[in-house]
mmCIF file of C-alpha atoms and ligand atoms in Angstrom:
data_model
loop_
_atom_site.group_PDB
_atom_site.id
_atom_site.type_symbol
_atom_site.label_atom_id
_atom_site.label_comp_id
_atom_site.label_asym_id
_atom_site.label_seq_id
_atom_site.Cartn_x
_atom_site.Cartn_y
_atom_site.Cartn_z
ATOM 1 C CA UNK A 18 -53.018 -14.303 7.657
ATOM 2 C CA UNK A 19 -51.672 -17.038 5.433
ATOM 3 C CA UNK A 20 -53.701 -20.222 5.144
ATOM 4 C CA UNK A 21 -50.707 -22.399 5.704
ATOM 5 C CA UNK A 22 -47.334 -22.131 7.357
ATOM 6 C CA UNK A 23 -44.753 -20.320 5.221
ATOM 7 C CA UNK A 24 -41.006 -20.896 5.429
ATOM 8 C CA UNK A 25 -38.973 -17.856 6.334
ATOM 9 C CA UNK A 26 -37.534 -15.628 3.604
ATOM 10 C CA UNK A 27 -34.756 -17.277 1.615
ATOM 11 C CA UNK A 28 -35.890 -20.871 2.010
ATOM 12 C CA UNK A 29 -38.005 -20.952 -1.151
ATOM 13 C CA UNK A 30 -35.192 -19.260 -3.118
ATOM 14 C CA UNK A 31 -33.068 -22.360 -2.624
ATOM 15 C CA UNK A 32 -32.563 -24.684 -5.543
ATOM 16 C CA UNK A 33 -32.096 -27.954 -3.698
ATOM 17 C CA UNK A 34 -28.689 -29.599 -4.151
ATOM 18 C CA UNK A 35 -28.792 -32.286 -6.833
ATOM 19 C CA UNK A 36 -26.292 -35.044 -6.026
ATOM 20 C CA UNK A 37 -24.330 -36.845 -8.746
ATOM 21 C CA UNK A 38 -26.358 -39.496 -10.540
ATOM 22 C CA UNK A 39 -25.913 -43.015 -9.234
ATOM 23 C CA UNK A 40 -27.843 -44.912 -11.920
ATOM 24 C CA UNK A 41 -26.863 -45.735 -15.465
ATOM 25 C CA UNK A 42 -29.244 -45.910 -18.422
ATOM 26 C CA UNK A 43 -31.715 -48.831 -18.334
ATOM 27 C CA UNK A 44 -30.230 -52.083 -19.559
ATOM 28 C CA UNK A 45 -26.648 -51.187 -18.734
ATOM 29 C CA UNK A 46 -25.027 -54.116 -16.992
ATOM 30 C CA UNK A 47 -22.260 -52.431 -15.030
ATOM 31 C CA UNK A 48 -22.183 -48.983 -13.533
ATOM 32 C CA UNK A 49 -19.044 -46.888 -13.091
ATOM 33 C CA UNK A 50 -19.961 -44.047 -10.758
ATOM 34 C CA UNK A 51 -17.580 -41.201 -11.465
ATOM 35 C CA UNK A 52 -20.001 -38.455 -10.462
ATOM 36 C CA UNK A 53 -19.445 -37.775 -6.749
ATOM 37 C CA UNK A 54 -15.675 -37.783 -6.219
ATOM 38 C CA UNK A 55 -15.760 -40.955 -4.147
ATOM 39 C CA UNK A 56 -12.531 -42.930 -3.846
ATOM 40 C CA UNK A 57 -12.127 -45.908 -6.190
ATOM 41 C CA UNK A 58 -10.110 -47.715 -3.496
ATOM 42 C CA UNK A 59 -12.876 -47.768 -0.900
ATOM 43 C CA UNK A 60 -12.284 -47.257 2.823
ATOM 44 C CA UNK A 61 -9.515 -48.783 4.887
ATOM 45 C CA UNK A 62 -10.433 -52.366 5.889
ATOM 46 C CA UNK A 63 -9.578 -51.266 9.436
ATOM 47 C CA UNK A 64 -12.288 -48.608 9.258
ATOM 48 C CA UNK A 65 -14.823 -51.185 8.114
ATOM 49 C CA UNK A 66 -13.795 -53.442 10.995
ATOM 50 C CA UNK A 67 -14.212 -50.596 13.502
ATOM 51 C CA UNK A 68 -17.604 -49.793 12.028
ATOM 52 C CA UNK A 69 -18.735 -53.402 12.473
ATOM 53 C CA UNK A 70 -17.456 -53.499 16.021
ATOM 54 C CA UNK A 71 -19.393 -50.335 16.834
ATOM 55 C CA UNK A 72 -22.548 -51.937 15.451
ATOM 56 C CA UNK A 73 -22.567 -54.117 18.575
ATOM 57 C CA UNK A 74 -23.704 -51.211 20.735
ATOM 58 C CA UNK A 75 -26.293 -49.407 18.687
ATOM 59 C CA UNK A 76 -28.661 -48.906 21.622
ATOM 60 C CA UNK A 77 -26.322 -46.432 23.268
ATOM 61 C CA UNK A 78 -26.179 -42.731 22.472
ATOM 62 C CA UNK A 79 -22.889 -41.585 21.021
ATOM 63 C CA UNK A 80 -20.461 -39.582 23.126
ATOM 64 C CA UNK A 81 -21.701 -36.119 22.251
ATOM 65 C CA UNK A 82 -18.469 -34.205 21.699
ATOM 66 C CA UNK A 83 -16.820 -36.807 19.430
ATOM 67 C CA UNK A 84 -13.912 -36.782 21.866
ATOM 68 C CA UNK A 85 -12.169 -39.940 20.605
ATOM 69 C CA UNK A 86 -12.234 -38.660 17.071
ATOM 70 C CA UNK A 87 -11.123 -35.139 18.000
ATOM 71 C CA UNK A 88 -8.227 -36.634 19.918
ATOM 72 C CA UNK A 89 -7.246 -38.846 16.990
ATOM 73 C CA UNK A 90 -7.410 -35.873 14.615
ATOM 74 C CA UNK A 91 -5.415 -33.790 17.084
ATOM 75 C CA UNK A 92 -2.719 -36.439 17.224
ATOM 76 C CA UNK A 93 -2.598 -36.941 13.470
ATOM 77 C CA UNK A 94 -2.319 -33.249 12.598
ATOM 78 C CA UNK A 95 -0.717 -31.857 15.754
ATOM 79 C CA UNK A 96 -3.814 -29.831 16.714
ATOM 80 C CA UNK A 97 -5.502 -28.994 19.989
ATOM 81 C CA UNK A 98 -8.619 -31.236 20.156
ATOM 82 C CA UNK A 99 -10.469 -28.400 21.920
ATOM 83 C CA UNK A 100 -10.287 -26.425 18.707
ATOM 84 C CA UNK A 101 -11.946 -29.177 16.647
ATOM 85 C CA UNK A 102 -15.647 -29.750 16.029
ATOM 86 C CA UNK A 103 -16.886 -32.870 14.270
ATOM 87 C CA UNK A 104 -19.974 -32.980 12.131
ATOM 88 C CA UNK A 105 -22.250 -35.226 10.116
ATOM 89 C CA UNK A 106 -20.220 -34.514 7.009
ATOM 90 C CA UNK A 107 -18.504 -31.203 6.504
ATOM 91 C CA UNK A 108 -21.800 -30.100 4.922
ATOM 92 C CA UNK A 109 -23.272 -29.948 8.400
ATOM 93 C CA UNK A 110 -20.427 -27.775 9.622
ATOM 94 C CA UNK A 111 -20.757 -25.402 6.663
ATOM 95 C CA UNK A 112 -24.446 -25.044 7.481
ATOM 96 C CA UNK A 113 -23.757 -24.526 11.179
ATOM 97 C CA UNK A 114 -21.244 -21.784 10.381
ATOM 98 C CA UNK A 115 -23.842 -20.031 8.227
ATOM 99 C CA UNK A 116 -26.459 -20.373 10.967
ATOM 100 C CA UNK A 117 -24.107 -19.131 13.639
ATOM 101 C CA UNK A 118 -22.765 -16.089 11.788
ATOM 102 C CA UNK A 119 -25.439 -14.825 9.397
ATOM 103 C CA UNK A 120 -28.204 -12.525 10.592
ATOM 104 C CA UNK A 121 -30.996 -11.735 8.091
ATOM 105 C CA UNK A 122 -29.476 -9.724 5.250
ATOM 106 C CA UNK A 123 -25.868 -10.506 6.158
ATOM 107 C CA UNK A 124 -23.716 -11.444 3.197
ATOM 108 C CA UNK A 125 -21.682 -14.558 2.448
ATOM 109 C CA UNK A 126 -19.261 -14.454 -0.458
ATOM 110 C CA UNK A 127 -18.504 -17.409 -2.681
ATOM 111 C CA UNK A 128 -17.284 -17.633 -6.271
ATOM 112 C CA UNK A 129 -19.082 -18.250 -9.548
ATOM 113 C CA UNK A 130 -17.848 -21.844 -9.917
ATOM 114 C CA UNK A 131 -17.641 -22.490 -6.182
ATOM 115 C CA UNK A 132 -19.229 -25.398 -4.317
ATOM 116 C CA UNK A 133 -23.035 -25.051 -4.356
ATOM 117 C CA UNK A 134 -23.528 -25.921 -0.704
ATOM 118 C CA UNK A 135 -22.254 -22.431 0.263
ATOM 119 C CA UNK A 136 -25.121 -20.691 -1.465
ATOM 120 C CA UNK A 137 -27.672 -23.133 -0.085
ATOM 121 C CA UNK A 138 -26.330 -22.861 3.474
ATOM 122 C CA UNK A 139 -26.376 -19.064 3.212
ATOM 123 C CA UNK A 140 -29.975 -18.872 2.004
ATOM 124 C CA UNK A 141 -31.073 -21.461 4.561
ATOM 125 C CA UNK A 142 -29.648 -19.263 7.303
ATOM 126 C CA UNK A 143 -31.459 -16.181 6.009
ATOM 127 C CA UNK A 144 -28.300 -14.631 4.594
ATOM 128 C CA UNK A 145 -27.586 -13.146 1.200
ATOM 129 C CA UNK A 146 -25.246 -15.052 -1.166
ATOM 130 C CA UNK A 147 -22.817 -12.760 -2.968
ATOM 131 C CA UNK A 148 -21.308 -14.559 -5.949
ATOM 132 C CA UNK A 149 -18.103 -13.102 -7.370
ATOM 133 C CA UNK A 150 -16.358 -13.833 -10.695
ATOM 134 C CA UNK A 151 -13.263 -16.012 -10.999
ATOM 135 C CA UNK A 152 -10.187 -15.764 -13.178
ATOM 136 C CA UNK A 153 -9.196 -18.808 -15.275
ATOM 137 C CA UNK A 154 -11.681 -20.967 -13.353
ATOM 138 C CA UNK A 155 -9.867 -20.077 -10.117
ATOM 139 C CA UNK A 156 -11.021 -17.984 -7.176
ATOM 140 C CA UNK A 157 -9.596 -14.481 -7.448
ATOM 141 C CA UNK A 158 -8.513 -12.762 -4.255
ATOM 142 C CA UNK A 159 -8.922 -9.232 -5.608
ATOM 143 C CA UNK A 160 -12.463 -9.875 -6.831
ATOM 144 C CA UNK A 161 -13.384 -11.362 -3.454
ATOM 145 C CA UNK A 162 -11.904 -8.461 -1.514
ATOM 146 C CA UNK A 163 -13.694 -5.984 -3.778
ATOM 147 C CA UNK A 164 -17.037 -7.578 -2.847
ATOM 148 C CA UNK A 165 -16.541 -7.259 0.914
ATOM 149 C CA UNK A 166 -18.936 -4.882 2.702
ATOM 150 C CA UNK A 167 -19.680 -4.148 6.364
ATOM 151 C CA UNK A 168 -22.327 -6.905 6.073
ATOM 152 C CA UNK A 169 -19.926 -9.600 4.847
ATOM 153 C CA UNK A 170 -19.825 -12.194 7.612
ATOM 154 C CA UNK A 171 -18.501 -15.191 5.705
ATOM 155 C CA UNK A 172 -16.247 -15.963 2.751
ATOM 156 C CA UNK A 173 -16.437 -19.560 1.529
ATOM 157 C CA UNK A 174 -13.572 -20.945 -0.550
ATOM 158 C CA UNK A 175 -13.062 -24.578 -1.445
ATOM 159 C CA UNK A 176 -9.334 -25.100 -1.799
ATOM 160 C CA UNK A 177 -8.951 -27.019 -4.054
ATOM 161 C CA UNK A 178 -12.302 -26.123 -5.556
ATOM 162 C CA UNK A 179 -14.988 -28.522 -6.689
ATOM 163 C CA UNK A 180 -15.883 -28.769 -9.612
ATOM 164 C CA UNK A 181 -12.925 -26.963 -11.217
ATOM 165 C CA UNK A 182 -10.041 -28.775 -9.457
ATOM 166 C CA UNK A 183 -8.070 -25.524 -9.264
ATOM 167 C CA UNK A 184 -6.465 -24.151 -6.100
ATOM 168 C CA UNK A 185 -5.106 -21.048 -4.433
ATOM 169 C CA UNK A 186 -1.488 -21.149 -3.255
ATOM 170 C CA UNK A 187 -0.872 -20.348 0.402
ATOM 171 C CA UNK A 188 0.469 -16.910 -0.501
ATOM 172 C CA UNK A 189 -2.887 -16.000 -2.077
ATOM 173 C CA UNK A 190 -4.903 -17.410 0.833
ATOM 174 C CA UNK A 191 -2.712 -15.351 3.177
ATOM 175 C CA UNK A 192 -3.316 -12.253 1.064
ATOM 176 C CA UNK A 193 -7.058 -12.921 1.183
ATOM 177 C CA UNK A 194 -7.004 -13.310 4.959
ATOM 178 C CA UNK A 195 -4.940 -10.168 5.388
ATOM 179 C CA UNK A 196 -7.397 -8.172 3.279
ATOM 180 C CA UNK A 197 -10.511 -9.253 5.186
ATOM 181 C CA UNK A 198 -11.916 -7.170 8.006
ATOM 182 C CA UNK A 199 -11.979 -8.741 11.473
ATOM 183 C CA UNK A 200 -15.752 -9.288 11.369
ATOM 184 C CA UNK A 201 -15.502 -11.572 8.324
ATOM 185 C CA UNK A 202 -14.911 -15.285 8.865
ATOM 186 C CA UNK A 203 -12.903 -17.009 6.131
ATOM 187 C CA UNK A 204 -14.018 -20.621 5.646
ATOM 188 C CA UNK A 205 -11.395 -22.767 3.917
ATOM 189 C CA UNK A 206 -13.092 -25.947 2.747
ATOM 190 C CA UNK A 207 -10.223 -28.385 2.335
ATOM 191 C CA UNK A 208 -12.266 -31.462 1.343
ATOM 192 C CA UNK A 209 -9.661 -32.466 -1.261
ATOM 193 C CA UNK A 210 -6.492 -31.307 0.503
ATOM 194 C CA UNK A 211 -5.112 -34.843 0.936
ATOM 195 C CA UNK A 212 -4.817 -35.147 -2.837
ATOM 196 C CA UNK A 213 -2.780 -31.990 -3.375
ATOM 197 C CA UNK A 214 0.912 -32.475 -4.104
ATOM 198 C CA UNK A 215 2.095 -28.897 -4.455
ATOM 199 C CA UNK A 216 4.761 -27.173 -2.430
ATOM 200 C CA UNK A 217 2.898 -23.868 -2.445
ATOM 201 C CA UNK A 218 -0.308 -25.368 -0.987
ATOM 202 C CA UNK A 219 -1.465 -25.555 2.626
ATOM 203 C CA UNK A 220 -4.902 -26.753 3.731
ATOM 204 C CA UNK A 221 -5.376 -23.955 6.276
ATOM 205 C CA UNK A 222 -3.963 -25.224 9.565
ATOM 206 C CA UNK A 223 -1.367 -22.479 9.820
ATOM 207 C CA UNK A 224 -3.867 -19.724 9.073
ATOM 208 C CA UNK A 225 -6.405 -21.015 11.587
ATOM 209 C CA UNK A 226 -3.703 -21.295 14.233
ATOM 210 C CA UNK A 227 -2.622 -17.693 13.744
ATOM 211 C CA UNK A 228 -5.957 -15.927 13.142
ATOM 212 C CA UNK A 229 -9.207 -15.188 14.915
ATOM 213 C CA UNK A 230 -11.264 -15.321 11.713
ATOM 214 C CA UNK A 231 -10.259 -18.408 9.742
ATOM 215 C CA UNK A 232 -11.836 -21.867 9.842
ATOM 216 C CA UNK A 233 -10.746 -24.999 7.987
ATOM 217 C CA UNK A 234 -13.227 -27.786 7.224
ATOM 218 C CA UNK A 235 -12.242 -31.341 6.300
ATOM 219 C CA UNK A 236 -14.107 -34.505 5.379
ATOM 220 C CA UNK A 237 -13.924 -38.278 5.633
ATOM 221 C CA UNK A 238 -16.046 -38.571 2.482
ATOM 222 C CA UNK A 239 -13.294 -38.286 -0.088
ATOM 223 C CA UNK A 240 -9.853 -39.857 0.396
ATOM 224 C CA UNK A 241 -11.001 -41.785 3.494
ATOM 225 C CA UNK A 242 -13.801 -43.415 1.503
ATOM 226 C CA UNK A 243 -16.413 -43.026 4.251
ATOM 227 C CA UNK A 244 -18.988 -40.867 2.464
ATOM 228 C CA UNK A 245 -21.887 -43.068 3.558
ATOM 229 C CA UNK A 246 -21.125 -42.461 7.236
ATOM 230 C CA UNK A 247 -21.341 -38.634 6.944
ATOM 231 C CA UNK A 248 -18.280 -37.483 8.817
ATOM 232 C CA UNK A 249 -16.398 -34.211 8.742
ATOM 233 C CA UNK A 250 -14.523 -31.875 11.063
ATOM 234 C CA UNK A 251 -13.378 -28.332 11.396
ATOM 235 C CA UNK A 252 -10.422 -26.652 13.018
ATOM 236 C CA UNK A 253 -11.340 -23.206 14.259
ATOM 237 C CA UNK A 254 -10.567 -20.402 16.706
ATOM 238 C CA UNK A 255 -11.955 -21.017 20.211
ATOM 239 C CA UNK A 256 -14.727 -18.436 19.768
ATOM 240 C CA UNK A 257 -16.008 -20.171 16.611
ATOM 241 C CA UNK A 258 -15.858 -23.593 18.277
ATOM 242 C CA UNK A 259 -17.900 -22.218 21.130
ATOM 243 C CA UNK A 260 -20.540 -20.671 18.867
ATOM 244 C CA UNK A 261 -20.950 -23.788 16.723
ATOM 245 C CA UNK A 262 -21.117 -26.093 19.742
ATOM 246 C CA UNK A 263 -24.093 -24.101 21.026
ATOM 247 C CA UNK A 264 -26.196 -24.795 17.954
ATOM 248 C CA UNK A 265 -25.124 -28.229 16.760
ATOM 249 C CA UNK A 266 -27.206 -31.275 17.620
ATOM 250 C CA UNK A 267 -25.946 -32.817 20.861
ATOM 251 C CA UNK A 268 -25.294 -36.196 19.185
ATOM 252 C CA UNK A 269 -24.561 -35.035 15.648
ATOM 253 C CA UNK A 270 -21.913 -37.676 14.940
ATOM 254 C CA UNK A 271 -22.829 -41.336 15.352
ATOM 255 C CA UNK A 272 -20.585 -43.863 17.085
ATOM 256 C CA UNK A 273 -19.883 -46.159 14.103
ATOM 257 C CA UNK A 274 -18.817 -43.119 12.054
ATOM 258 C CA UNK A 275 -16.583 -41.853 14.872
ATOM 259 C CA UNK A 276 -14.912 -45.246 15.318
ATOM 260 C CA UNK A 277 -14.426 -45.765 11.584
ATOM 261 C CA UNK A 278 -12.899 -42.287 11.373
ATOM 262 C CA UNK A 279 -10.413 -43.034 14.146
ATOM 263 C CA UNK A 280 -9.367 -46.302 12.471
ATOM 264 C CA UNK A 281 -9.079 -44.647 9.080
ATOM 265 C CA UNK A 282 -6.761 -41.919 10.377
ATOM 266 C CA UNK A 283 -4.477 -44.634 11.747
ATOM 267 C CA UNK A 284 -4.199 -46.407 8.399
ATOM 268 C CA UNK A 285 -1.876 -43.960 6.709
ATOM 269 C CA UNK A 286 -0.654 -46.641 4.278
ATOM 270 C CA UNK A 287 -4.155 -46.903 2.839
ATOM 271 C CA UNK A 288 -4.415 -43.136 2.451
ATOM 272 C CA UNK A 289 -1.035 -43.033 0.731
ATOM 273 C CA UNK A 290 -2.139 -45.726 -1.708
ATOM 274 C CA UNK A 291 -5.249 -43.725 -2.510
ATOM 275 C CA UNK A 292 -3.257 -40.538 -3.101
ATOM 276 C CA UNK A 293 -0.707 -42.361 -5.274
ATOM 277 C CA UNK A 294 -3.438 -44.015 -7.348
ATOM 278 C CA UNK A 295 -5.028 -40.612 -7.825
ATOM 279 C CA UNK A 296 -1.814 -38.894 -8.820
ATOM 280 C CA UNK A 297 -1.028 -41.531 -11.414
ATOM 281 C CA UNK A 298 -4.481 -41.759 -12.991
ATOM 282 C CA UNK A 299 -5.389 -38.085 -12.868
ATOM 283 C CA UNK A 300 -2.267 -37.357 -14.912
ATOM 284 C CA UNK A 301 -3.094 -40.202 -17.268
ATOM 285 C CA UNK A 302 -6.651 -38.962 -17.741
ATOM 286 C CA UNK A 303 -5.604 -35.358 -18.335
ATOM 287 C CA UNK A 304 -3.072 -36.405 -20.941
ATOM 288 C CA UNK A 305 -5.265 -38.893 -22.752
ATOM 289 C CA UNK A 306 -8.395 -36.761 -22.770
ATOM 290 C CA UNK A 307 -6.438 -33.779 -24.091
ATOM 291 C CA UNK A 308 -5.059 -36.020 -26.828
ATOM 292 C CA UNK A 309 -8.662 -36.387 -28.066
ATOM 293 C CA UNK A 310 -8.819 -32.646 -28.693
ATOM 294 C CA UNK A 311 -10.743 -31.790 -25.521
ATOM 295 C CA UNK A 312 -9.710 -29.186 -22.978
ATOM 296 C CA UNK A 313 -9.106 -30.369 -19.424
ATOM 297 C CA UNK A 314 -8.645 -27.877 -16.596
ATOM 298 C CA UNK A 315 -5.413 -28.736 -14.730
ATOM 299 C CA UNK A 316 -6.560 -30.347 -11.462
ATOM 300 C CA UNK A 317 -4.897 -30.929 -8.109
ATOM 301 C CA UNK A 318 -7.866 -32.912 -6.758
ATOM 302 C CA UNK A 319 -9.371 -36.366 -7.455
ATOM 303 C CA UNK A 320 -11.406 -35.314 -10.456
ATOM 304 C CA UNK A 321 -10.985 -33.562 -13.783
ATOM 305 C CA UNK A 322 -13.158 -30.974 -15.480
ATOM 306 C CA UNK A 323 -13.552 -31.753 -19.190
ATOM 307 C CA UNK A 324 -14.709 -29.009 -21.558
ATOM 308 C CA UNK A 325 -16.716 -29.879 -24.671
ATOM 309 C CA UNK A 326 -17.378 -27.903 -27.835
ATOM 310 C CA UNK A 327 -20.731 -26.218 -28.382
ATOM 311 C CA UNK A 328 -21.118 -28.008 -31.728
ATOM 312 C CA UNK A 329 -24.413 -29.862 -31.992
ATOM 313 C CA UNK A 330 -23.858 -33.541 -31.280
ATOM 314 C CA UNK A 331 -20.579 -32.903 -29.449
ATOM 315 C CA UNK A 332 -21.754 -30.989 -26.411
ATOM 316 C CA UNK A 333 -21.275 -31.906 -22.759
ATOM 317 C CA UNK A 334 -24.891 -33.089 -22.609
ATOM 318 C CA UNK A 335 -24.354 -35.267 -25.719
ATOM 319 C CA UNK A 336 -21.194 -36.730 -24.228
ATOM 320 C CA UNK A 337 -22.974 -37.377 -20.942
ATOM 321 C CA UNK A 338 -25.742 -39.298 -22.713
ATOM 322 C CA UNK A 339 -23.194 -41.241 -24.796
ATOM 323 C CA UNK A 340 -21.185 -42.256 -21.729
ATOM 324 C CA UNK A 341 -24.255 -43.088 -19.695
ATOM 325 C CA UNK A 342 -25.286 -45.729 -22.233
ATOM 326 C CA UNK A 343 -21.964 -47.394 -21.517
ATOM 327 C CA UNK A 344 -22.476 -47.289 -17.761
ATOM 328 C CA UNK A 345 -20.068 -44.378 -17.304
ATOM 329 C CA UNK A 346 -21.691 -41.850 -14.995
ATOM 330 C CA UNK A 347 -20.021 -38.426 -15.004
ATOM 331 C CA UNK A 348 -21.306 -35.205 -13.499
ATOM 332 C CA UNK A 349 -23.057 -32.422 -15.384
ATOM 333 C CA UNK A 350 -22.025 -29.086 -13.941
ATOM 334 C CA UNK A 351 -24.398 -26.521 -15.471
ATOM 335 C CA UNK A 352 -25.581 -25.693 -11.943
ATOM 336 C CA UNK A 353 -22.001 -24.489 -11.392
ATOM 337 C CA UNK A 354 -22.235 -22.171 -14.402
ATOM 338 C CA UNK A 355 -20.247 -24.627 -16.497
ATOM 339 C CA UNK A 356 -22.810 -25.796 -19.093
ATOM 340 C CA UNK A 357 -20.158 -27.011 -21.552
ATOM 341 C CA UNK A 358 -18.249 -29.222 -19.161
ATOM 342 C CA UNK A 359 -18.466 -32.569 -17.381
ATOM 343 C CA UNK A 360 -16.673 -33.458 -14.185
ATOM 344 C CA UNK A 361 -15.125 -36.906 -13.969
ATOM 345 C CA UNK A 362 -13.903 -38.488 -10.750
ATOM 346 C CA UNK A 363 -10.614 -40.374 -11.054
ATOM 347 C CA UNK A 364 -11.800 -43.983 -10.955
ATOM 348 C CA UNK A 365 -10.347 -47.468 -11.034
ATOM 349 C CA UNK A 366 -7.976 -48.290 -13.865
ATOM 350 C CA UNK A 367 -10.849 -50.096 -15.601
ATOM 351 C CA UNK A 368 -13.229 -47.130 -15.315
ATOM 352 C CA UNK A 369 -10.576 -44.647 -16.445
ATOM 353 C CA UNK A 370 -9.614 -46.683 -19.512
ATOM 354 C CA UNK A 371 -13.252 -47.305 -20.454
ATOM 355 C CA UNK A 372 -14.074 -43.598 -20.176
ATOM 356 C CA UNK A 373 -11.169 -42.526 -22.346
ATOM 357 C CA UNK A 374 -12.022 -45.072 -25.045
ATOM 358 C CA UNK A 375 -15.697 -44.103 -24.932
ATOM 359 C CA UNK A 376 -14.754 -40.427 -25.233
ATOM 360 C CA UNK A 377 -12.490 -41.284 -28.126
ATOM 361 C CA UNK A 378 -15.392 -43.056 -29.856
ATOM 362 C CA UNK A 379 -17.652 -40.106 -29.062
ATOM 363 C CA UNK A 380 -15.269 -37.568 -30.555
ATOM 364 C CA UNK A 381 -14.715 -39.689 -33.660
ATOM 365 C CA UNK A 382 -18.364 -40.522 -34.316
ATOM 366 C CA UNK A 383 -20.072 -38.677 -37.152
ATOM 367 C CA UNK A 384 -23.246 -37.650 -35.342
ATOM 368 C CA UNK A 385 -21.821 -38.537 -31.960
ATOM 369 C CA UNK A 386 -25.195 -39.773 -30.847
ATOM 370 C CA UNK A 387 -24.441 -43.502 -30.675
HETATM 371 C C1 PLP B 18 -17.398 -33.483 -1.233
HETATM 372 C C2 PLP B 18 -17.206 -32.118 -0.711
HETATM 373 C C3 PLP B 18 -17.362 -31.850 0.642
HETATM 374 C C4 PLP B 18 -17.628 -32.964 1.614
HETATM 375 O O1 PLP B 18 -18.900 -32.961 2.072
HETATM 376 P P1 PLP B 18 -19.285 -34.002 3.219
HETATM 377 O O2 PLP B 18 -20.531 -33.412 3.756
HETATM 378 O O3 PLP B 18 -18.179 -34.017 4.208
HETATM 379 O O4 PLP B 18 -19.485 -35.317 2.564
HETATM 380 C C5 PLP B 18 -17.158 -30.573 1.092
HETATM 381 N N1 PLP B 18 -16.796 -29.584 0.247
HETATM 382 C C6 PLP B 18 -16.613 -29.815 -1.054
HETATM 383 C C7 PLP B 18 -16.157 -28.711 -1.927
HETATM 384 C C8 PLP B 18 -16.826 -31.084 -1.569
HETATM 385 O O5 PLP B 18 -16.692 -31.306 -2.874
#
């Protein structure tokens, strides 16, 4: 008999998720948070208005199935609202999928530079994370398929992936789906899909519509600028919707979030502005950071992965410290097996220009320790 309650196996193996820093070094006047892939444009003013309006009825429970939001999503994307589940962020949905499909010892595949939440959700559900290698910082369909066993219940892929910014074209996602056995659910996390401008990319709608074992998750935290409200959704086969609805909290999405989400979907002009800003400045950042002699992984998302040399004084950690003193908060990604890189969210023009000039100073400095 243990003297105190013990969590079930797996829980204590979890390294808790460490969010991007939101504080600069002491004494820094202005902070530029480029560490969590938040939008520099903020949410649609219409979403803020809807949020405020909803604050007038905080004593009432939310409508439990998020019907208004599912209907708005259905209308926007041409989907059956009955095949949509909303969640408190897509993180909640990823966790619910793990809880619904993993029995103790069941396996969930993700990739070596994949989003960390997959591993955490798997362990939390009592499952076994199986981490497979990538090729050129991109998920590799053959490596994933090679890792599949009779116990593989889930495959998690962020497309595009965070923190690499790389993506799989639809043809590769199709090949992955076709190679998976029927008992394996493919989870396509499309948190950054709105930023992708590639003809060979599709977020997952077509695959979900034509398969029994594919789910697509989406979020309001990135291009919609509503990260604080915790709002996400998934489009899934009816059987998956049914399973997840049995285990989710009955009021998992709050009314102000739901209403802000509906208003945000309707403001397509705002979303287009955000995507255009991103396209322009991501290209600018890639070009100007490369001009400093640094490697930048080509990104289709709203962030760039910058690789630093291993030379003492010029490492990713040195650069991070240097930038932090100037109020520029980037993201260290050693937890993603990328110890020599920093991830930078595409920011406002001011933040982008300041970061590039600070990096230029950093690269030029003798000791690079400021
Ligand atoms: C930011 C992000 C999400 C969104 O999470 P929310 O819980 O919806 O805020 C999901 N997946 C990836 C890969 C992300 O980077």
